[in-house]
Short mmCIF file of C-alpha atoms and ligand atoms in Angstrom, two decimals:
data_model
loop_
_atom_site.label_atom_id
_atom_site.label_comp_id
_atom_site.label_asym_id
_atom_site.label_seq_id
_atom_site.Cartn_x
_atom_site.Cartn_y
_atom_site.Cartn_z
CA MET M 1 104.63 -138.24 -11.99
CA ILE M 2 103.78 -138.70 -15.79
CA PRO M 3 100.82 -136.38 -16.69
CA SER M 4 97.39 -138.16 -17.39
CA VAL M 5 97.79 -137.11 -20.94
CA LEU M 6 101.23 -138.54 -22.53
CA PRO M 7 103.46 -135.72 -22.61
CA THR M 8 104.59 -135.83 -26.38
CA TYR M 9 103.48 -132.11 -26.91
CA ASN M 10 105.15 -129.01 -25.51
CA ARG M 11 102.06 -127.14 -24.93
CA ALA M 12 101.32 -123.44 -24.80
CA PRO M 13 99.59 -122.54 -21.70
CA LEU M 14 96.32 -121.39 -23.51
CA THR M 15 92.98 -123.14 -23.37
CA PHE M 16 90.75 -122.40 -26.22
CA VAL M 17 87.10 -122.55 -25.36
CA LYS M 18 85.38 -121.06 -28.45
CA GLY M 19 86.16 -120.38 -31.94
CA GLU M 20 84.18 -118.35 -34.60
CA GLY M 21 85.95 -117.53 -38.19
CA ALA M 22 89.51 -116.56 -37.59
CA TRP M 23 89.10 -115.90 -34.03
CA LEU M 24 89.61 -118.18 -30.74
CA THR M 25 88.49 -117.23 -27.62
CA GLU M 26 90.68 -118.24 -24.53
CA ALA M 27 89.25 -119.35 -21.21
CA ASP M 28 90.04 -116.18 -19.60
CA GLY M 29 88.15 -114.37 -22.21
CA ARG M 30 90.96 -112.89 -24.50
CA ARG M 31 90.37 -113.17 -28.30
CA PHE M 32 93.24 -114.42 -30.42
CA LEU M 33 93.50 -114.09 -34.08
CA ASP M 34 94.13 -117.65 -35.46
CA LEU M 35 96.61 -117.58 -38.27
CA GLY M 36 97.47 -121.28 -37.52
CA ALA M 37 93.89 -122.89 -38.00
CA GLY M 38 94.94 -125.70 -36.17
CA ILE M 39 97.78 -126.36 -38.39
CA ALA M 40 96.10 -125.97 -41.74
CA VAL M 41 93.05 -127.70 -40.68
CA ASN M 42 90.21 -125.21 -40.31
CA ALA M 43 90.02 -124.41 -43.91
CA LEU M 44 86.60 -122.65 -43.44
CA GLY M 45 87.37 -121.08 -40.08
CA HIS M 46 85.94 -122.06 -36.82
CA ALA M 47 81.99 -122.87 -36.41
CA HIS M 48 81.45 -122.39 -40.11
CA PRO M 49 77.68 -122.31 -40.34
CA ALA M 50 77.68 -124.81 -43.48
CA LEU M 51 79.94 -127.16 -41.46
CA VAL M 52 78.13 -127.15 -38.28
CA GLY M 53 74.88 -127.57 -40.44
CA ALA M 54 76.36 -130.55 -42.22
CA LEU M 55 77.79 -132.19 -38.93
CA THR M 56 74.51 -131.64 -37.05
CA GLU M 57 72.33 -132.61 -39.62
CA GLN M 58 74.14 -136.14 -40.37
CA ALA M 59 74.67 -136.36 -36.54
CA HIS M 60 70.75 -136.75 -35.96
CA ALA M 61 70.40 -139.16 -38.88
CA LEU M 62 73.37 -141.64 -38.44
CA TRP M 63 76.95 -141.43 -37.20
CA HIS M 64 78.46 -144.86 -38.17
CA VAL M 65 77.64 -148.02 -40.10
CA SER M 66 81.03 -149.71 -41.15
CA ASN M 67 82.57 -149.85 -44.64
CA LEU M 68 80.82 -153.28 -44.85
CA TYR M 69 77.90 -151.39 -46.21
CA GLN M 70 77.17 -148.59 -48.71
CA ILE M 71 77.88 -145.05 -47.38
CA PRO M 72 76.06 -142.50 -49.55
CA GLN M 73 78.05 -139.47 -47.98
CA GLN M 74 81.32 -141.25 -48.90
CA LYS M 75 80.34 -141.80 -52.39
CA ALA M 76 79.16 -138.44 -52.76
CA LEU M 77 82.47 -136.86 -51.50
CA ALA M 78 84.40 -139.57 -53.68
CA ASP M 79 82.45 -138.44 -56.71
CA LYS M 80 83.20 -134.95 -56.16
CA LEU M 81 86.99 -135.47 -55.93
CA VAL M 82 87.09 -137.50 -58.92
CA ASP M 83 85.06 -134.67 -60.67
CA LEU M 84 87.65 -131.94 -59.33
CA THR M 85 90.91 -133.66 -59.70
CA PHE M 86 93.10 -136.24 -61.81
CA ALA M 87 91.89 -138.97 -59.66
CA ASP M 88 89.59 -141.92 -60.80
CA THR M 89 89.16 -143.37 -57.34
CA VAL M 90 89.45 -142.34 -53.41
CA PHE M 91 89.85 -144.24 -50.34
CA PHE M 92 88.95 -142.17 -47.08
CA THR M 93 91.09 -142.15 -43.77
CA ASN M 94 91.06 -140.32 -40.74
CA SER M 95 94.56 -138.50 -40.79
CA GLY M 96 97.18 -137.61 -43.01
CA THR M 97 99.36 -140.34 -41.47
CA GLU M 98 97.05 -143.08 -42.62
CA SER M 99 96.86 -141.57 -46.06
CA CYS M 100 100.69 -142.10 -45.90
CA GLU M 101 100.35 -145.71 -45.11
CA LEU M 102 97.96 -146.41 -47.92
CA ALA M 103 99.99 -144.62 -50.38
CA VAL M 104 103.03 -146.59 -49.45
CA LYS M 105 101.02 -149.89 -49.79
CA MET M 106 99.42 -148.87 -52.83
CA ALA M 107 102.57 -148.10 -54.75
CA ARG M 108 104.13 -151.34 -53.65
CA LYS M 109 101.22 -153.45 -54.20
CA TYR M 110 100.75 -151.88 -58.04
CA PHE M 111 104.49 -153.28 -58.92
CA TYR M 112 103.93 -156.42 -57.07
CA ASP M 113 100.97 -157.22 -59.17
CA GLN M 114 102.87 -155.91 -62.27
CA GLY M 115 105.02 -158.89 -61.78
CA GLN M 116 107.83 -156.48 -60.33
CA PRO M 117 107.87 -157.33 -56.61
CA GLU M 118 111.33 -156.09 -56.25
CA ARG M 119 110.27 -152.54 -56.82
CA VAL M 120 109.43 -151.50 -53.13
CA GLU M 121 111.69 -148.34 -52.72
CA ILE M 122 110.29 -144.90 -52.48
CA ILE M 123 112.46 -141.83 -53.04
CA THR M 124 111.67 -139.06 -50.26
CA PHE M 125 113.40 -135.70 -49.33
CA GLU M 126 115.13 -134.39 -46.56
CA GLY M 127 113.16 -132.11 -44.55
CA SER M 128 109.75 -133.85 -45.33
CA PHE M 129 107.14 -134.69 -43.04
CA HIS M 130 104.72 -137.70 -43.65
CA GLY M 131 103.21 -138.46 -40.61
CA ARG M 132 104.46 -140.49 -37.25
CA SER M 133 103.45 -144.04 -38.01
CA SER M 134 106.25 -146.39 -38.78
CA ALA M 135 105.94 -145.69 -42.38
CA GLY M 136 105.82 -141.98 -41.86
CA ILE M 137 108.78 -141.50 -39.96
CA ALA M 138 110.74 -144.00 -42.04
CA ALA M 139 109.74 -142.06 -45.20
CA ALA M 140 110.82 -138.67 -43.44
CA GLY M 141 113.91 -140.37 -42.20
CA SER M 142 115.17 -137.45 -39.77
CA GLU M 143 117.12 -138.28 -36.83
CA LYS M 144 114.52 -136.36 -34.71
CA MET M 145 111.68 -138.41 -35.91
CA THR M 146 113.22 -141.97 -35.89
CA LYS M 147 115.75 -142.10 -33.18
CA GLY M 148 114.90 -144.65 -30.69
CA PHE M 149 111.87 -146.33 -32.85
CA GLY M 150 114.04 -148.79 -34.84
CA PRO M 151 113.97 -151.10 -36.67
CA LEU M 152 112.58 -148.65 -39.24
CA LEU M 153 110.36 -149.96 -42.06
CA PRO M 154 112.59 -150.42 -44.98
CA GLY M 155 112.68 -149.13 -48.53
CA PHE M 156 112.93 -145.48 -48.33
CA VAL M 157 115.78 -143.57 -49.82
CA HIS M 158 116.22 -140.01 -48.82
CA VAL M 159 117.48 -137.32 -51.28
CA ALA M 160 118.44 -133.56 -50.35
CA PHE M 161 115.74 -131.37 -50.89
CA GLY M 162 115.87 -129.80 -54.42
CA ASP M 163 118.42 -132.20 -55.71
CA LEU M 164 117.07 -133.66 -58.84
CA ASP M 165 120.46 -135.17 -59.70
CA GLY M 166 120.40 -137.12 -56.45
CA VAL M 167 116.82 -138.36 -57.51
CA THR M 168 118.22 -139.74 -60.64
CA ASN M 169 121.11 -141.35 -59.08
CA ALA M 170 118.65 -143.02 -56.35
CA ILE M 171 116.68 -144.74 -59.20
CA SER M 172 117.43 -148.37 -59.26
CA ASP M 173 115.63 -151.46 -60.48
CA ASN M 174 114.15 -151.43 -56.93
CA THR M 175 112.56 -147.94 -57.14
CA ALA M 176 108.75 -147.76 -56.97
CA ALA M 177 107.80 -144.04 -56.51
CA ILE M 178 108.84 -140.69 -55.56
CA MET M 179 107.15 -139.16 -52.62
CA ILE M 180 106.87 -135.55 -52.10
CA GLU M 181 105.20 -132.51 -50.68
CA PRO M 182 104.60 -129.88 -53.12
CA ILE M 183 105.51 -127.30 -50.37
CA GLN M 184 107.11 -128.72 -47.23
CA GLY M 185 104.90 -127.64 -44.37
CA GLU M 186 106.71 -129.00 -41.14
CA GLY M 187 110.13 -128.64 -42.75
CA GLY M 188 109.75 -124.84 -42.94
CA ILE M 189 107.39 -123.89 -45.77
CA ARG M 190 109.81 -124.82 -48.55
CA PRO M 191 108.06 -124.89 -51.95
CA VAL M 192 109.35 -127.19 -54.71
CA PRO M 193 109.45 -125.04 -57.54
CA ASP M 194 107.06 -125.74 -60.56
CA VAL M 195 109.81 -126.41 -62.81
CA GLU M 196 111.08 -129.32 -60.24
CA LEU M 197 107.89 -130.75 -59.83
CA LYS M 198 107.51 -131.00 -63.49
CA ALA M 199 110.86 -132.48 -63.59
CA LEU M 200 109.95 -135.08 -61.18
CA ARG M 201 106.85 -136.06 -63.06
CA GLN M 202 109.09 -136.57 -66.25
CA ILE M 203 111.67 -138.69 -64.15
CA CYS M 204 108.80 -140.80 -63.14
CA ASP M 205 107.35 -141.21 -66.75
CA ASP M 206 110.76 -141.96 -67.96
CA ASN M 207 111.48 -144.62 -65.43
CA GLY M 208 108.01 -146.03 -64.86
CA LEU M 209 107.76 -144.70 -61.34
CA LEU M 210 104.75 -143.59 -59.46
CA LEU M 211 104.58 -140.08 -58.31
CA ILE M 212 103.02 -139.61 -54.92
CA LEU M 213 102.22 -136.20 -53.99
CA ASP M 214 101.64 -135.34 -50.07
CA GLU M 215 99.01 -132.77 -50.31
CA VAL M 216 98.03 -133.29 -46.55
CA GLN M 217 99.07 -129.80 -45.63
CA CYS M 218 99.13 -127.71 -48.75
CA GLY M 219 96.03 -129.25 -50.27
CA VAL M 220 92.19 -128.16 -50.31
CA GLY M 221 92.51 -124.54 -51.59
CA ARG M 222 95.45 -123.40 -49.21
CA THR M 223 97.59 -122.37 -52.20
CA GLY M 224 94.74 -120.76 -54.31
CA LYS M 225 94.32 -123.91 -56.32
CA LEU M 226 92.18 -126.63 -55.04
CA PHE M 227 95.59 -128.74 -54.82
CA ALA M 228 98.97 -127.21 -55.10
CA HIS M 229 100.27 -129.25 -57.94
CA GLU M 230 97.76 -127.60 -60.28
CA TRP M 231 100.30 -124.60 -60.39
CA ALA M 232 102.89 -126.81 -62.00
CA GLY M 233 100.36 -128.16 -64.58
CA ILE M 234 101.33 -131.83 -63.48
CA THR M 235 99.33 -134.56 -62.02
CA PRO M 236 100.43 -137.22 -59.64
CA ASP M 237 99.52 -141.06 -59.68
CA ILE M 238 98.50 -140.97 -55.93
CA MET M 239 97.90 -137.97 -53.54
CA MET M 240 97.56 -138.10 -50.00
CA VAL M 241 95.02 -135.50 -48.49
CA ALA M 242 93.79 -134.67 -45.07
CA LYS M 243 93.53 -131.68 -42.62
CA GLY M 244 91.55 -128.96 -44.71
CA ILE M 245 89.46 -131.54 -46.35
CA GLY M 246 87.64 -132.18 -43.08
CA GLY M 247 87.65 -128.42 -41.99
CA GLY M 248 88.27 -129.69 -38.36
CA PHE M 249 86.55 -133.12 -38.51
CA PRO M 250 89.15 -135.78 -38.56
CA LEU M 251 89.08 -137.10 -42.19
CA GLY M 252 91.74 -137.82 -44.78
CA ALA M 253 92.15 -139.41 -48.42
CA VAL M 254 94.23 -141.07 -50.93
CA LEU M 255 93.35 -140.13 -54.33
CA ALA M 256 94.57 -142.19 -57.22
CA THR M 257 94.30 -143.14 -61.00
CA GLU M 258 92.82 -146.43 -61.98
CA ALA M 259 96.23 -147.72 -62.86
CA ALA M 260 97.92 -146.78 -59.57
CA ALA M 261 95.06 -148.06 -57.39
CA SER M 262 94.86 -151.25 -59.46
CA GLY M 263 96.36 -153.66 -56.73
CA MET M 264 93.73 -152.43 -54.00
CA THR M 265 91.34 -154.93 -54.38
CA ALA M 266 88.91 -156.22 -51.95
CA GLY M 267 90.32 -157.16 -48.46
CA THR M 268 93.78 -155.54 -49.36
CA HIS M 269 93.12 -152.43 -47.05
CA GLY M 270 90.50 -151.14 -44.62
CA SER M 271 89.41 -148.65 -41.93
CA THR M 272 86.78 -148.79 -39.18
CA TYR M 273 86.17 -145.15 -39.34
CA GLY M 274 87.78 -143.98 -42.61
CA GLY M 275 84.87 -142.50 -44.72
CA ASN M 276 82.24 -142.42 -42.01
CA PRO M 277 79.10 -140.61 -42.71
CA LEU M 278 79.91 -137.55 -40.34
CA GLY M 279 83.31 -136.98 -41.78
CA CYS M 280 82.08 -137.50 -45.13
CA ALA M 281 79.19 -135.09 -44.83
CA VAL M 282 81.29 -132.20 -43.56
CA GLY M 283 83.95 -133.14 -46.31
CA CYS M 284 81.28 -132.52 -48.77
CA ALA M 285 80.57 -129.21 -47.40
CA VAL M 286 83.83 -128.19 -47.28
CA LEU M 287 84.41 -129.15 -50.87
CA ASP M 288 81.32 -127.31 -51.93
CA HIS M 289 82.59 -123.87 -50.62
CA VAL M 290 86.47 -124.33 -51.33
CA ALA M 291 86.25 -125.84 -55.02
CA THR M 292 84.68 -122.80 -56.64
CA PRO M 293 86.52 -120.43 -58.76
CA ALA M 294 85.03 -117.50 -56.63
CA PHE M 295 86.34 -118.93 -53.42
CA LEU M 296 89.79 -119.86 -54.92
CA ASP M 297 90.21 -116.04 -56.42
CA GLY M 298 89.47 -114.90 -53.09
CA VAL M 299 92.11 -117.17 -51.42
CA ASN M 300 94.62 -115.71 -54.00
CA ARG M 301 93.48 -112.08 -53.35
CA LYS M 302 93.89 -112.27 -49.61
CA ALA M 303 97.01 -114.10 -49.94
CA GLY M 304 98.32 -111.20 -51.98
CA LEU M 305 97.36 -108.98 -49.51
CA LEU M 306 98.76 -110.76 -46.60
CA ARG M 307 102.12 -111.38 -48.38
CA GLN M 308 102.36 -107.65 -49.14
CA LYS M 309 101.95 -106.98 -45.17
CA LEU M 310 104.51 -109.62 -44.33
CA GLU M 311 106.85 -108.22 -46.75
CA GLY M 312 106.63 -104.83 -45.05
CA LEU M 313 106.82 -106.47 -41.72
CA VAL M 314 110.27 -108.13 -42.76
CA ALA M 315 111.46 -104.91 -44.23
CA ASP M 316 110.55 -103.11 -41.07
CA HIS M 317 112.37 -105.86 -38.79
CA PRO M 318 115.55 -107.04 -40.22
CA ASP M 319 116.67 -108.15 -36.83
CA VAL M 320 113.77 -110.30 -36.29
CA PHE M 321 112.71 -111.50 -39.86
CA GLU M 322 114.65 -112.65 -42.81
CA GLU M 323 112.10 -113.39 -45.65
CA VAL M 324 108.64 -114.32 -46.32
CA ARG M 325 108.22 -117.72 -48.16
CA GLY M 326 105.28 -119.93 -49.37
CA SER M 327 102.46 -119.67 -51.73
CA GLY M 328 98.95 -118.63 -51.11
CA LEU M 329 97.75 -118.88 -47.45
CA MET M 330 100.48 -121.15 -46.75
CA LEU M 331 103.16 -118.73 -45.69
CA GLY M 332 106.21 -118.74 -43.81
CA LEU M 333 108.37 -116.31 -42.03
CA LYS M 334 112.00 -117.23 -41.79
CA CYS M 335 113.24 -115.62 -38.45
CA LYS M 336 116.56 -114.38 -37.49
CA ALA M 337 115.47 -114.48 -33.79
CA PRO M 338 114.35 -117.76 -32.41
CA ASN M 339 111.03 -118.80 -34.06
CA ALA M 340 110.01 -120.07 -30.59
CA ASP M 341 110.40 -116.60 -29.15
CA VAL M 342 108.49 -115.10 -32.11
CA VAL M 343 105.70 -117.50 -31.62
CA ALA M 344 105.45 -117.10 -27.82
CA ALA M 345 105.51 -113.01 -28.28
CA GLY M 346 102.62 -113.65 -30.76
CA TYR M 347 100.73 -115.11 -27.80
CA ASP M 348 101.14 -112.14 -25.70
CA ASN M 349 99.73 -109.99 -28.70
CA GLU M 350 96.81 -112.50 -28.95
CA VAL M 351 97.83 -113.90 -32.54
CA ILE M 352 98.53 -117.49 -33.13
CA THR M 353 101.17 -118.72 -35.33
CA VAL M 354 102.65 -122.15 -35.78
CA PRO M 355 106.57 -122.98 -35.52
CA ALA M 356 108.21 -124.94 -38.07
CA ALA M 357 111.71 -126.24 -38.85
CA ASP M 358 114.48 -124.08 -40.38
CA ASN M 359 113.74 -121.39 -37.75
CA VAL M 360 110.51 -120.59 -39.61
CA ILE M 361 106.79 -119.46 -38.18
CA ARG M 362 104.08 -120.68 -40.40
CA LEU M 363 100.98 -118.68 -41.28
CA LEU M 364 98.23 -121.09 -42.27
CA PRO M 365 94.99 -118.94 -41.65
CA PRO M 366 91.53 -120.10 -42.26
CA LEU M 367 90.96 -119.68 -45.96
CA THR M 368 87.88 -117.40 -45.07
CA LEU M 369 90.25 -114.73 -43.42
CA THR M 370 88.67 -111.45 -44.04
CA GLU M 371 90.43 -108.15 -44.96
CA ASP M 372 89.81 -106.92 -41.37
CA ASP M 373 91.44 -110.08 -40.12
CA ILE M 374 94.43 -109.09 -42.35
CA ALA M 375 94.55 -105.60 -40.98
CA GLN M 376 94.50 -107.25 -37.60
CA ALA M 377 97.18 -109.67 -38.38
CA GLN M 378 99.45 -106.77 -39.55
CA ILE M 379 98.78 -104.75 -36.09
CA ARG M 380 99.50 -107.90 -34.02
CA LEU M 381 102.51 -109.13 -35.91
CA GLU M 382 103.94 -105.70 -35.82
CA LYS M 383 103.48 -105.56 -32.03
CA THR M 384 105.09 -109.19 -31.77
CA ALA M 385 108.09 -108.02 -33.92
CA ARG M 386 108.49 -105.06 -31.85
CA GLN M 387 108.34 -107.00 -28.62
CA VAL M 388 110.88 -109.39 -29.98
CA GLN M 389 113.29 -106.75 -31.28
CA SER M 390 113.27 -105.22 -27.63
CA GLN M 391 113.65 -108.43 -26.16
CA LEU M 392 116.93 -108.90 -28.52
CA ALA M 393 118.05 -105.49 -27.65
CA SER M 394 117.99 -106.20 -23.78
CA ALA M 395 119.60 -109.80 -24.19
C1 PLP K 1 102.50 -133.06 -45.28
C2 PLP K 1 102.00 -133.67 -44.24
N1 PLP K 1 101.92 -135.14 -44.24
C3 PLP K 1 101.38 -135.89 -43.24
C4 PLP K 1 100.79 -135.44 -42.12
C5 PLP K 1 100.54 -136.28 -40.93
O1 PLP K 1 99.06 -135.92 -40.91
P1 PLP K 1 98.17 -136.16 -39.58
O2 PLP K 1 98.73 -135.64 -38.45
O3 PLP K 1 96.97 -135.75 -39.87
O4 PLP K 1 98.36 -137.89 -39.37
C6 PLP K 1 101.28 -134.06 -41.93
C7 PLP K 1 100.77 -133.33 -40.84
O5 PLP K 1 101.10 -132.18 -40.33
C8 PLP K 1 101.66 -133.27 -42.91
O6 PLP K 1 101.84 -131.81 -42.88
#
């Protein structure tokens, strides 16, 4: 019999009932170190007092009104994002997938309004992930995500990861945009080198294309800058955001330049819940914390420390791990042992990591991770590695 919850996830037998900082309490009382943060969502950890305060205060005042009316919390969050980034304007969504939907629509509408309606194609990359909607799976294009769900939304051209010549060759009179994650998350923590991001920006400029960055997973302080593309010294035309921006409250956003957004006039897009007072009140509190030099310096410092421990772990367990990759607190351990076994052994040792493609386990801890937490991470991952090593030996 089909479970009451549609079984689209292979869930671990863990039921968390409470969270505080980087720690989760299981129903049986065990405390787990959370190095997954709900897949890069709980940027300020669990139950951060500022977020609990912002949400509670707003919950007592007003939950929902509709985008038919002014929403001051939405305006406040949009103003902050415009001040802090390349963007001139922001649309709020409830998830990364919805941000992808709007990014695609916005790019196509831009060219339509420019009198170039044939420019509908978006170049995307093998191994990418942009969500599970029809546009999202067509953008990613992998068989794993698309099989059985055709006909797919047309207009996506897929190029091998890192293949700049492939990008150039894929450009035609029908091309509208290039869409890329500065660091592939689901694809296995694969960073796009700064020189490649710069080259993609140049290719877009030379060919009159829009650059769409998907910072759903790598954005909001995760790499030690507010947004990952800042490391490369470039700016996109359109950027997809979600996950960390709500710190655990479902919130996403599309940020854009005035030009790129020029087609999105009244009536062209909407969302019942997008930009609701609850989400935006929390989003403001998240940004007030994350978007400060002191906070981002802290992320960089802790990231250096964690990475150093992980390098040691890889050196000590060459049968289990191959390499550390990623940036800031978006780190991946490429495994030699099956990554699912490493994640499961982590559960036995009360540490949460997240699997990704390319046999990688992801470490996407709360950005508020403390040095004591990092020490615990080392202890628990070391035990995990030893467990996997003995499993390999006895297999
Ligand atoms: C880079 C990227 N884009 C889009 C999405 C989709 O976001 P959501 O699951 O919030 O719809 C994800 C989710 O993992 C993601 O990592």
